[in-house]
Coordinates of C-alpha atoms in Angstrom, one line a residue:
M298 CA -33.6 11.8 2.1
S299 CA -29.8 10.8 1.5
A300 CA -28.2 7.3 3.0
E301 CA -26.4 7.5 6.1
K302 CA -23.0 6.6 5.1
K303 CA -22.1 3.7 7.4
G304 CA -18.9 2.9 8.5
L305 CA -16.5 0.0 9.6
G306 CA -18.5 -2.2 11.9
I307 CA -17.4 -2.5 15.7
R308 CA -16.2 -6.9 15.0
Y309 CA -14.2 -6.1 11.9
S310 CA -12.8 -3.1 13.6
I311 CA -10.8 -5.6 15.9
F312 CA -11.2 -8.1 13.6
I313 CA -8.8 -5.9 11.5
Y314 CA -6.8 -4.2 14.5
F315 CA -5.9 -7.4 16.3
T316 CA -5.3 -9.4 12.6
V317 CA -2.8 -6.5 12.2
T318 CA -0.9 -5.8 15.4
A319 CA -0.6 -10.0 15.5
L320 CA 0.5 -9.9 11.6
V321 CA 3.0 -7.2 12.5
A322 CA 4.0 -8.9 15.7
I323 CA 4.4 -12.4 13.7
L324 CA 6.7 -10.3 10.9
S325 CA 8.9 -8.4 13.2
I326 CA 9.3 -12.5 14.9
G327 CA 9.3 -14.2 11.9
L328 CA 12.2 -12.1 9.7
S329 CA 14.5 -11.6 13.9
M330 CA 13.9 -15.8 13.8
Y331 CA 15.1 -15.6 9.4
D332 CA 17.9 -13.9 10.0
R333 CA 19.2 -16.2 12.6
F334 CA 18.4 -19.6 11.0
S335 CA 19.6 -18.3 7.8
D336 CA 23.1 -17.6 9.6
Q337 CA 22.4 -20.6 11.6
L338 CA 21.7 -22.7 8.0
T339 CA 24.8 -20.9 6.5
E340 CA 27.3 -21.9 9.7
A341 CA 25.6 -25.6 9.4
S342 CA 26.0 -25.6 5.3
Q343 CA 29.9 -24.6 5.4
N344 CA 30.5 -27.2 8.3
E345 CA 28.9 -29.8 6.3
D346 CA 30.9 -28.4 3.0
Q347 CA 34.1 -28.9 5.5
I348 CA 33.2 -31.8 6.8
L349 CA 32.5 -33.2 2.7
M350 CA 35.7 -31.8 1.5
N351 CA 37.7 -33.5 3.6
Q352 CA 36.3 -36.6 3.1
V353 CA 37.1 -35.6 -0.6
N354 CA 40.6 -34.5 0.0
R355 CA 41.2 -38.0 2.2
S356 CA 39.7 -40.5 -1.2
V357 CA 41.7 -38.0 -3.4
D358 CA 45.3 -38.2 -0.7
T359 CA 44.5 -42.1 0.0
Y360 CA 44.6 -42.3 -4.3
L361 CA 46.9 -40.5 -4.8
R362 CA 49.6 -43.1 -2.0
N363 CA 47.9 -45.7 -3.7
I364 CA 49.6 -44.1 -7.2
M365 CA 52.7 -43.4 -5.4
R366 CA 53.1 -46.7 -2.9
L367 CA 52.9 -48.9 -6.8
S368 CA 55.4 -46.2 -7.9
D369 CA 57.7 -47.5 -4.6
A370 CA 56.4 -50.9 -5.5
L371 CA 58.0 -50.5 -9.5
Y372 CA 61.2 -48.9 -8.1
Y373 CA 62.4 -51.0 -4.9
G374 CA 61.0 -54.2 -5.3
V375 CA 61.7 -54.1 -9.0
V376 CA 63.6 -51.5 -11.2
K377 CA 66.6 -51.4 -8.3
N378 CA 66.6 -55.4 -7.9
T379 CA 67.1 -56.1 -11.5
D380 CA 70.1 -56.1 -14.0
I381 CA 68.4 -55.7 -16.9
S382 CA 71.1 -56.5 -18.9
E383 CA 70.7 -60.2 -17.5
E384 CA 67.6 -61.0 -16.7
G385 CA 63.8 -59.3 -18.0
I386 CA 61.7 -56.9 -15.8
F387 CA 58.6 -57.2 -17.9
D388 CA 56.8 -59.5 -16.2
R389 CA 57.4 -58.2 -12.3
M390 CA 56.0 -55.0 -13.8
K391 CA 53.0 -56.8 -15.7
L392 CA 52.0 -58.2 -12.1
L393 CA 51.6 -55.0 -11.0
Y394 CA 50.1 -53.6 -13.9
D395 CA 47.6 -56.3 -14.0
S396 CA 46.8 -55.8 -9.8
N397 CA 46.4 -51.9 -10.9
D398 CA 44.3 -52.4 -14.2
G399 CA 41.7 -50.4 -13.3
T400 CA 43.8 -47.2 -11.9
V401 CA 47.1 -47.4 -14.5
E402 CA 46.9 -47.4 -18.0
N403 CA 50.8 -47.6 -18.6
I404 CA 53.8 -48.6 -16.9
A405 CA 56.9 -47.5 -18.8
L406 CA 60.8 -47.6 -18.0
F407 CA 63.8 -45.4 -19.9
S408 CA 67.2 -45.0 -19.8
G409 CA 69.0 -42.3 -18.7
D410 CA 68.6 -41.3 -23.3
G411 CA 65.4 -41.7 -23.5
E412 CA 65.2 -45.5 -25.3
L413 CA 62.4 -47.4 -23.5
L414 CA 63.1 -50.3 -21.6
S415 CA 59.8 -52.4 -21.0
V416 CA 56.7 -50.9 -20.8
A417 CA 53.2 -52.9 -19.7
P418 CA 51.3 -53.4 -21.4
A419 CA 53.5 -54.3 -23.9
A420 CA 52.9 -51.7 -26.4
R421 CA 55.3 -49.8 -29.1
L422 CA 56.8 -46.3 -28.8
R423 CA 55.7 -44.3 -31.4
S424 CA 58.3 -42.3 -33.5
T425 CA 57.4 -39.1 -33.4
V426 CA 57.9 -38.9 -29.7
R427 CA 61.2 -37.8 -28.3
T428 CA 60.9 -38.8 -24.8
W429 CA 64.2 -36.4 -24.1
E430 CA 62.1 -32.9 -24.6
E431 CA 59.3 -34.3 -22.4
S432 CA 58.6 -32.7 -19.5
W433 CA 57.9 -35.3 -17.7
F434 CA 61.2 -36.5 -18.3
K435 CA 63.1 -34.2 -17.7
E436 CA 61.5 -32.8 -14.7
P437 CA 62.4 -36.0 -12.9
L438 CA 66.4 -36.0 -14.3
E439 CA 66.6 -32.5 -12.5
K440 CA 64.8 -33.2 -9.5
M441 CA 65.6 -36.8 -8.6
E442 CA 64.0 -36.7 -5.0
N443 CA 60.0 -35.8 -5.9
L444 CA 56.8 -37.1 -7.7
H445 CA 56.2 -35.3 -10.6
F446 CA 52.2 -35.5 -11.7
S447 CA 51.3 -34.1 -15.2
M448 CA 48.3 -32.5 -16.2
P449 CA 45.6 -34.6 -17.8
H450 CA 45.6 -35.1 -21.7
V451 CA 45.8 -37.3 -24.6
Q452 CA 48.6 -40.5 -24.2
Y453 CA 50.1 -40.1 -26.8
I454 CA 53.5 -42.2 -26.3
F455 CA 52.6 -45.4 -27.5
D456 CA 50.6 -46.7 -30.2
D457 CA 47.2 -48.7 -28.8
A458 CA 44.9 -50.0 -31.7
K459 CA 42.5 -50.4 -29.2
S460 CA 41.8 -46.3 -28.7
Q461 CA 43.8 -43.6 -30.0
Y462 CA 42.5 -41.2 -27.1
K463 CA 42.8 -41.9 -23.9
W464 CA 43.2 -39.0 -20.9
V465 CA 46.3 -39.5 -18.7
I466 CA 48.0 -38.3 -15.7
S467 CA 51.6 -38.9 -16.1
V468 CA 53.7 -39.7 -13.3
S469 CA 57.1 -40.0 -13.2
R470 CA 60.3 -40.1 -11.3
A471 CA 64.1 -40.8 -11.9
V472 CA 65.3 -44.6 -11.0
E473 CA 68.6 -46.1 -10.7
V474 CA 68.7 -48.2 -14.2
T475 CA 71.4 -51.4 -12.8
K476 CA 73.0 -52.9 -16.5
G477 CA 75.7 -54.8 -16.0
V478 CA 78.5 -53.3 -13.5
S479 CA 77.1 -49.7 -14.1
V480 CA 74.1 -48.0 -12.8
S481 CA 72.7 -45.1 -14.7
Q482 CA 70.2 -42.9 -14.5
G483 CA 66.7 -43.3 -16.0
V484 CA 63.1 -42.7 -15.7
L485 CA 59.5 -44.6 -14.3
L486 CA 56.5 -43.9 -16.1
I487 CA 53.6 -44.0 -14.6
D488 CA 50.2 -43.3 -17.2
I489 CA 46.9 -43.2 -14.4
R490 CA 43.5 -42.9 -16.1
Y491 CA 41.9 -39.7 -15.6
S492 CA 38.8 -41.5 -15.3
S493 CA 39.4 -43.4 -12.3
L494 CA 40.2 -39.8 -11.2
E495 CA 37.3 -37.9 -12.3
Q496 CA 34.6 -40.9 -10.7
L497 CA 36.0 -40.2 -7.4
L498 CA 35.1 -36.1 -7.9
E499 CA 32.0 -36.0 -10.8
N500 CA 29.5 -37.1 -8.1
V501 CA 30.4 -34.5 -5.0
T502 CA 28.2 -31.5 -5.0
L503 CA 28.0 -29.0 -2.4
G504 CA 24.4 -27.5 -1.4
N505 CA 21.9 -26.9 -4.2
G506 CA 24.1 -26.1 -7.3
G507 CA 27.3 -26.2 -5.6
Y508 CA 30.4 -27.9 -6.9
V509 CA 34.3 -29.4 -6.5
Y510 CA 36.7 -29.1 -8.7
L511 CA 40.3 -29.8 -8.8
I512 CA 43.3 -27.5 -9.6
S513 CA 48.0 -28.3 -10.1
N514 CA 49.5 -25.5 -7.6
D515 CA 49.7 -23.4 -10.7
G516 CA 46.2 -22.7 -11.0
Q517 CA 45.5 -25.1 -13.4
I518 CA 42.7 -27.0 -14.0
I519 CA 43.3 -30.7 -13.4
Y520 CA 39.1 -31.4 -13.0
H521 CA 35.9 -29.5 -13.7
P522 CA 32.3 -31.0 -13.7
K523 CA 32.4 -28.1 -16.9
A524 CA 35.3 -28.5 -18.0
Q525 CA 34.1 -28.8 -21.4
L526 CA 32.2 -25.9 -21.5
I527 CA 35.2 -24.2 -20.2
D528 CA 37.4 -25.0 -22.3
S529 CA 34.9 -24.2 -25.3
G530 CA 33.9 -20.6 -23.8
R531 CA 30.6 -21.2 -22.5
V532 CA 31.3 -20.9 -19.0
Q533 CA 34.2 -19.4 -16.6
E534 CA 35.6 -20.1 -13.4
D535 CA 37.7 -18.4 -11.2
H536 CA 40.1 -21.2 -10.8
Q537 CA 43.3 -18.5 -10.9
K538 CA 41.9 -16.8 -8.4
A539 CA 41.3 -20.0 -5.9
A540 CA 45.0 -21.1 -6.5
G541 CA 46.2 -17.9 -4.9
Y542 CA 43.5 -18.9 -1.6
R543 CA 45.3 -20.8 1.7
D544 CA 43.5 -23.7 2.9
G545 CA 39.6 -22.2 4.2
T546 CA 36.4 -20.6 3.3
Y547 CA 35.9 -17.5 2.0
E548 CA 33.8 -15.3 0.6
E549 CA 33.5 -13.7 -3.0
V550 CA 31.6 -12.5 -6.0
F551 CA 31.8 -13.9 -8.9
Q552 CA 29.9 -12.6 -12.7
G553 CA 27.8 -10.6 -10.0
E554 CA 26.8 -13.8 -7.9
K555 CA 27.5 -14.8 -4.2
R556 CA 28.9 -17.9 -3.1
Y557 CA 31.7 -19.6 -0.7
V558 CA 34.9 -20.9 -1.9
T559 CA 36.5 -24.0 0.4
V560 CA 39.6 -24.9 -0.3
K561 CA 41.8 -27.5 0.6
S562 CA 45.4 -28.8 -0.1
V563 CA 45.7 -32.0 -1.2
G564 CA 49.0 -33.4 0.5
Y565 CA 52.6 -34.2 -1.5
T566 CA 50.8 -33.4 -4.8
G567 CA 50.4 -29.0 -4.4
W568 CA 47.2 -29.4 -6.2
K569 CA 44.3 -27.9 -4.6
L570 CA 40.7 -29.6 -4.3
V571 CA 38.4 -26.3 -4.6
G572 CA 34.3 -26.4 -3.6
V573 CA 32.1 -23.8 -4.8
T574 CA 28.9 -23.0 -3.1
P575 CA 26.5 -20.4 -4.1
T576 CA 24.2 -18.7 -1.2
R577 CA 21.4 -18.5 -2.4
S578 CA 21.8 -22.6 -1.9
V579 CA 22.5 -21.9 1.8
S580 CA 20.0 -19.9 2.3
F581 CA 15.8 -19.9 1.9
S582 CA 15.8 -19.1 -1.3
G583 CA 15.2 -22.7 -3.1
V584 CA 11.9 -24.0 -4.1
K585 CA 10.9 -25.8 -1.8
T586 CA 12.0 -23.9 1.5
R587 CA 9.8 -21.2 -0.1
L588 CA 7.1 -23.6 -0.5
F589 CA 7.2 -24.3 3.0
I590 CA 8.2 -21.1 4.4
L591 CA 4.5 -20.0 2.2
F592 CA 3.1 -23.4 3.9
V593 CA 3.8 -22.3 7.3
V594 CA 3.0 -18.2 7.0
L595 CA -0.4 -19.4 5.3
L596 CA -1.0 -21.8 8.1
I597 CA -0.4 -19.0 10.9
L598 CA -2.3 -16.7 9.4
F599 CA -5.5 -18.6 8.8
L600 CA -4.9 -19.7 12.8
L601 CA -4.6 -16.0 13.3
L602 CA -7.6 -15.8 11.4
V603 CA -10.0 -17.9 13.4
I604 CA -9.0 -16.6 16.7
N605 CA -9.0 -13.5 16.1
F606 CA -12.3 -14.3 14.6
Y607 CA -13.0 -16.1 17.4
I608 CA -12.5 -12.9 20.0
S609 CA -13.7 -10.2 17.9
S610 CA -17.6 -12.2 17.7
K611 CA -17.1 -12.8 21.5
I612 CA -16.7 -9.2 22.3
T613 CA -18.9 -7.8 19.3
D614 CA -22.1 -10.6 19.4
P615 CA -23.1 -8.5 22.8
I616 CA -23.5 -5.6 21.4
H617 CA -24.5 -6.7 18.3
E618 CA -27.6 -7.4 19.4
L619 CA -27.9 -4.8 21.4
E620 CA -27.8 -2.7 18.2
G621 CA -30.2 -4.1 17.5
S622 CA -32.6 -4.0 20.1
V623 CA -31.6 -0.2 19.5
R624 CA -32.8 0.3 15.9
K625 CA -36.1 -1.6 16.9
L626 CA -36.4 1.2 18.9
E627 CA -35.3 3.6 16.1
D628 CA -38.2 2.3 14.2
G629 CA -40.6 3.3 17.5
K630 CA -40.8 0.0 18.5
L631 CA -40.3 1.2 22.1
D632 CA -42.5 -2.1 23.9
V633 CA -39.7 -4.9 22.7
P634 CA -37.1 -6.2 25.1
V635 CA -33.5 -4.4 25.0
Y636 CA -30.9 -7.2 24.9
I637 CA -29.0 -7.5 28.4
G638 CA -25.6 -9.7 28.0
G639 CA -21.9 -9.6 27.3
S640 CA -19.4 -8.0 29.3
Y641 CA -20.6 -5.8 32.8
E642 CA -19.9 -2.5 30.8
I643 CA -22.6 -4.1 27.9
Q644 CA -25.2 -5.6 30.5
H645 CA -25.1 -1.9 32.0
L646 CA -25.4 0.2 28.9
G647 CA -28.8 -2.6 28.2
R648 CA -30.2 -1.9 31.8
S649 CA -29.6 2.0 30.6
I650 CA -31.1 1.6 27.4
A651 CA -34.1 -0.2 28.7
N652 CA -35.1 2.5 31.0
M653 CA -34.3 4.9 28.9
A654 CA -36.8 3.4 26.3
S655 CA -39.6 3.3 29.4
Q656 CA -38.5 7.2 30.0
I657 CA -39.3 7.6 26.7
Q658 CA -42.5 5.4 26.5
V659 CA -44.1 7.6 29.4
L660 CA -43.1 11.2 28.0
M661 CA -44.4 10.1 24.3
Q662 CA -48.0 8.8 26.8
D663 CA -47.5 12.4 28.1
I664 CA -47.4 14.4 24.7
V665 CA -50.0 12.3 23.0
E666 CA -52.3 13.2 26.2
E667 CA -51.5 16.6 26.2
H668 CA -51.5 16.9 22.3
E669 CA -54.8 15.8 22.4
A670 CA -56.0 17.8 24.7
K671 CA -54.4 20.9 23.7
R672 CA -56.1 19.8 19.6
K673 CA -59.4 19.1 21.3
R674 CA -59.9 22.2 23.1
E675 CA -58.4 23.8 19.4
F676 CA -60.9 22.0 17.9
D677 CA -63.4 23.1 20.2
T678 CA -62.5 26.6 19.8
L679 CA -63.4 26.4 15.4
Q680 CA -66.9 24.7 16.4
S681 CA -67.6 27.4 18.8
Q682 CA -66.3 29.8 15.9
I683 CA -68.0 28.3 13.2
N684 CA -71.3 27.1 14.3
P685 CA -72.5 30.5 15.1
H686 CA -71.7 31.9 12.0
F687 CA -73.3 29.5 9.9
L688 CA -75.9 29.9 12.1
Y689 CA -77.0 33.1 11.6
N690 CA -76.3 33.2 8.1
T691 CA -78.4 30.0 7.9
L692 CA -81.1 31.6 9.8
D693 CA -80.7 34.5 7.7
I694 CA -82.0 32.4 4.1
I695 CA -85.0 31.0 6.3
V696 CA -86.5 33.7 7.3
W697 CA -85.7 34.9 3.2
M698 CA -87.1 31.9 1.3
V699 CA -90.3 32.4 4.7
E700 CA -91.0 35.4 3.4
N701 CA -90.5 34.3 -0.2
E702 CA -93.4 32.3 0.6
K703 CA -90.7 29.0 -1.0
K704 CA -92.3 26.6 2.0
S705 CA -91.0 23.6 0.5
E706 CA -87.2 25.0 0.0
A707 CA -87.3 26.7 4.1
V708 CA -88.7 22.8 4.6
K709 CA -85.4 21.3 3.2
V710 CA -82.4 24.0 4.6
V711 CA -84.2 23.4 8.1
T712 CA -84.3 19.6 7.9
A713 CA -80.6 19.8 6.6
L714 CA -79.4 22.4 9.3
A715 CA -81.3 20.2 11.8
R716 CA -79.0 16.8 10.5
F717 CA -75.7 19.6 10.3
F718 CA -76.2 19.8 13.8
R719 CA -76.6 16.6 15.2
I720 CA -73.8 15.0 13.8
S721 CA -71.9 18.3 15.0
L722 CA -73.0 17.8 18.3
S723 CA -72.1 13.7 18.1
K724 CA -73.1 12.9 21.4
G725 CA -69.6 14.8 22.3
K726 CA -67.6 12.5 20.1
S727 CA -64.7 13.8 18.3
I728 CA -64.2 10.5 16.0
I729 CA -67.6 9.5 14.1
P730 CA -67.9 7.0 10.8
V731 CA -66.6 8.5 7.9
R732 CA -70.7 8.3 6.6
D733 CA -71.3 10.5 9.1
E734 CA -68.9 13.1 8.3
L735 CA -69.8 12.7 4.8
E736 CA -73.3 13.2 5.3
H737 CA -72.2 16.3 7.5
V738 CA -70.2 17.5 4.5
R739 CA -73.4 16.9 2.6
N740 CA -76.0 18.9 4.8
Y741 CA -73.3 21.6 5.2
L742 CA -73.5 22.1 1.0
T743 CA -77.5 21.6 0.7
I744 CA -77.7 24.7 2.7
Q745 CA -74.8 26.7 1.1
Q746 CA -76.4 25.5 -2.3
M747 CA -79.2 27.3 -1.2
R748 CA -77.8 30.3 -0.3
F749 CA -75.9 30.5 -3.6
K750 CA -78.7 30.0 -5.4
N751 CA -77.4 27.0 -6.7
K752 CA -74.4 28.6 -8.3
F753 CA -72.7 24.6 -8.1
T754 CA -73.1 21.0 -7.9
Y755 CA -71.4 19.1 -5.7
Q756 CA -71.0 14.8 -5.8
I757 CA -70.0 12.6 -2.8
S758 CA -68.5 9.3 -3.5
A759 CA -67.5 6.7 -1.4
R760 CA -67.5 3.1 -1.2
E761 CA -69.0 1.1 1.1
E762 CA -66.3 -0.4 3.2
V763 CA -64.9 3.0 3.2
L764 CA -67.9 4.7 5.3
E765 CA -67.4 2.3 7.7
L766 CA -64.0 3.5 8.7
A767 CA -63.7 6.1 11.5
S768 CA -62.7 9.7 10.9
L769 CA -62.1 13.2 12.8
K770 CA -65.5 15.2 12.9
L771 CA -65.5 18.2 11.0
M772 CA -62.3 17.6 9.2
L773 CA -64.0 18.2 5.3
Q774 CA -66.4 21.0 6.3
P775 CA -63.4 23.9 6.3
L776 CA -62.0 22.5 3.4
V777 CA -65.1 22.6 1.7
E778 CA -66.0 26.1 2.7
N779 CA -62.4 27.3 1.2
A780 CA -64.1 25.3 -1.9
I781 CA -67.1 27.5 -2.0
Y782 CA -65.8 31.1 -0.7
H783 CA -62.4 31.0 -3.3
G784 CA -63.8 28.9 -6.1
M785 CA -67.8 29.3 -6.3
E786 CA -68.3 32.7 -4.8
F787 CA -67.5 34.7 -7.9
M788 CA -69.2 31.5 -10.6
D789 CA -72.0 32.6 -13.0
G790 CA -72.9 29.1 -12.2
D791 CA -72.0 25.6 -13.6
G792 CA -70.2 25.6 -10.8
E793 CA -69.3 21.8 -9.3
I794 CA -67.0 20.3 -5.9
L795 CA -66.0 16.7 -6.1
I796 CA -65.9 15.0 -2.3
Q797 CA -64.3 11.4 -2.5
A798 CA -62.9 9.0 0.4
E799 CA -60.7 6.4 -0.4
I800 CA -57.9 4.0 0.6
C801 CA -54.5 5.2 -0.9
E802 CA -52.8 2.2 -2.7
S803 CA -49.4 3.7 -1.7
S804 CA -50.3 4.0 2.6
G805 CA -53.2 2.2 2.8
H806 CA -54.8 5.6 4.6
L807 CA -57.7 7.3 4.8
C808 CA -57.7 9.9 2.1
F809 CA -60.5 12.2 1.2
L810 CA -59.9 14.8 -1.7
I811 CA -61.8 17.7 -2.4
Q812 CA -61.8 19.6 -5.7
D813 CA -63.6 22.9 -7.2
N814 CA -63.5 23.9 -11.3
G815 CA -63.4 27.3 -9.6
P816 CA -61.6 30.5 -10.8
C817 CA -58.2 29.7 -10.7
G818 CA -58.7 27.5 -13.8
P819 CA -60.0 23.9 -14.9
W820 CA -60.4 21.9 -12.0
S821 CA -58.0 23.4 -9.4
A822 CA -55.3 21.4 -7.5
P823 CA -57.3 19.0 -5.1
S824 CA -56.9 19.7 -1.2
A825 CA -56.3 16.6 0.5
L826 CA -56.5 15.1 4.4
I827 CA -54.9 12.4 5.0
S828 CA -55.7 10.1 7.9
H829 CA -54.6 6.3 9.6
L830 CA -57.4 4.1 9.0
L831 CA -59.7 3.9 11.8
P832 CA -62.1 1.3 12.6
A833 CA -65.9 2.5 13.1
G834 CA -66.3 3.2 17.0
S835 CA -62.1 3.3 17.8
F836 CA -61.6 6.6 19.3
P837 CA -58.2 7.3 18.8
L838 CA -57.3 10.1 16.9
G839 CA -55.6 9.7 13.4
R840 CA -52.4 11.3 11.9
T841 CA -53.5 14.2 9.1

């Protein structure tokens, strides 16, 4: 019989349904909160970037105003009040240079025709330099009211024995140079150390992977943390587009990556401070953030599993207990107590099953009693049919033996017949020892052997412990009779009947085996009768 296909248990069904439902709810709430927190995080990050950009802008603005104040101090405090024909201005220029040595590389004063009038620290003008053709020289003379800032470049005007490569930003303005009674136009040049400006910006970062760079009003890069890579073409920057932005924050896509660009104008110079923040740095996509979210999700999932397992156990444990009781009832153990516990519905179901088991016991007892009565009636009927017929045949044999003066054989048959009927009667008992059942069959075979004139022999075997067991009365005689009439009647001799009583090793039941070597073939397939093991003297019927 094929095994019954088992479905998913109620505990795991409830556990899975609760878990899936809770997970769907958690995921829905989580996604909603994720979007909300992501928007809030983006807004907070942009606000932080704005604050940081304002701080950096103030620092740069302060830096440039210090340069402007230095330029004013040189012009109004030194150049304008000094007649260079009578007194030198180097000492006073050198004094201001020394007080700003960390910021300023050179301070120089040129006449309107490009002649070097004074320089601090002392240096020699390179012979190859045509001062009047330089942009830092021409622009102040064209726009006298403004300070002019150049792009970063290597200082190339003065010979310097210490270093040939010093990056500077040149700040120049038109000044009035007094020489005797005449006043002429000149140019005041201040070379700012590029490193001093670089120090203000190089450690500034926005978010995770963000950076700040500085451009002129026409989009040229003044400072960028990846300036060398940009110059070599290995890295690109959309600085020309940023030059067209007004102050504020913009969202753009550059080289396939979404990012935020914050622009702040630097006062007076027209420069623009640009902050770039990748959107991934203001979202939950960081490694640490992902790990934290994963940890929170796993923690919630673990707590959810524990809670669901507890709830499902509280619901299903009484059902499992009741199921165990039902399984025992299925196995035929109707007298075992039925579990009654759990919720009201399960208790009511348990009581109903217990009542049903009691009713089944009563019905089974009635059926057993009815079945025993019916079998007894059938058995009595069978006996009433067998005994007269067998008796008539046996009496004919006895008469024949007496007529033929075979007194000893007649005595033997009469003795066997007496024992046969003594066991058949058995004081009205239906259950007799195996010893008596085999003795009954032996007497029957003795009489039949006389009748069939020794056409067959028989052999009966059983162990001593088997003889003490109980058996249903007269259940072997029909089988032995069948072996005689269908196996031995048409044989000329050498017939043999084997009868064996034993305990089956596989089932532990009492087994009777009847074999013959009749015309169906040598040793026909054995007839078998199986009974429960019953001790001698016990009266419940065995199962055949």
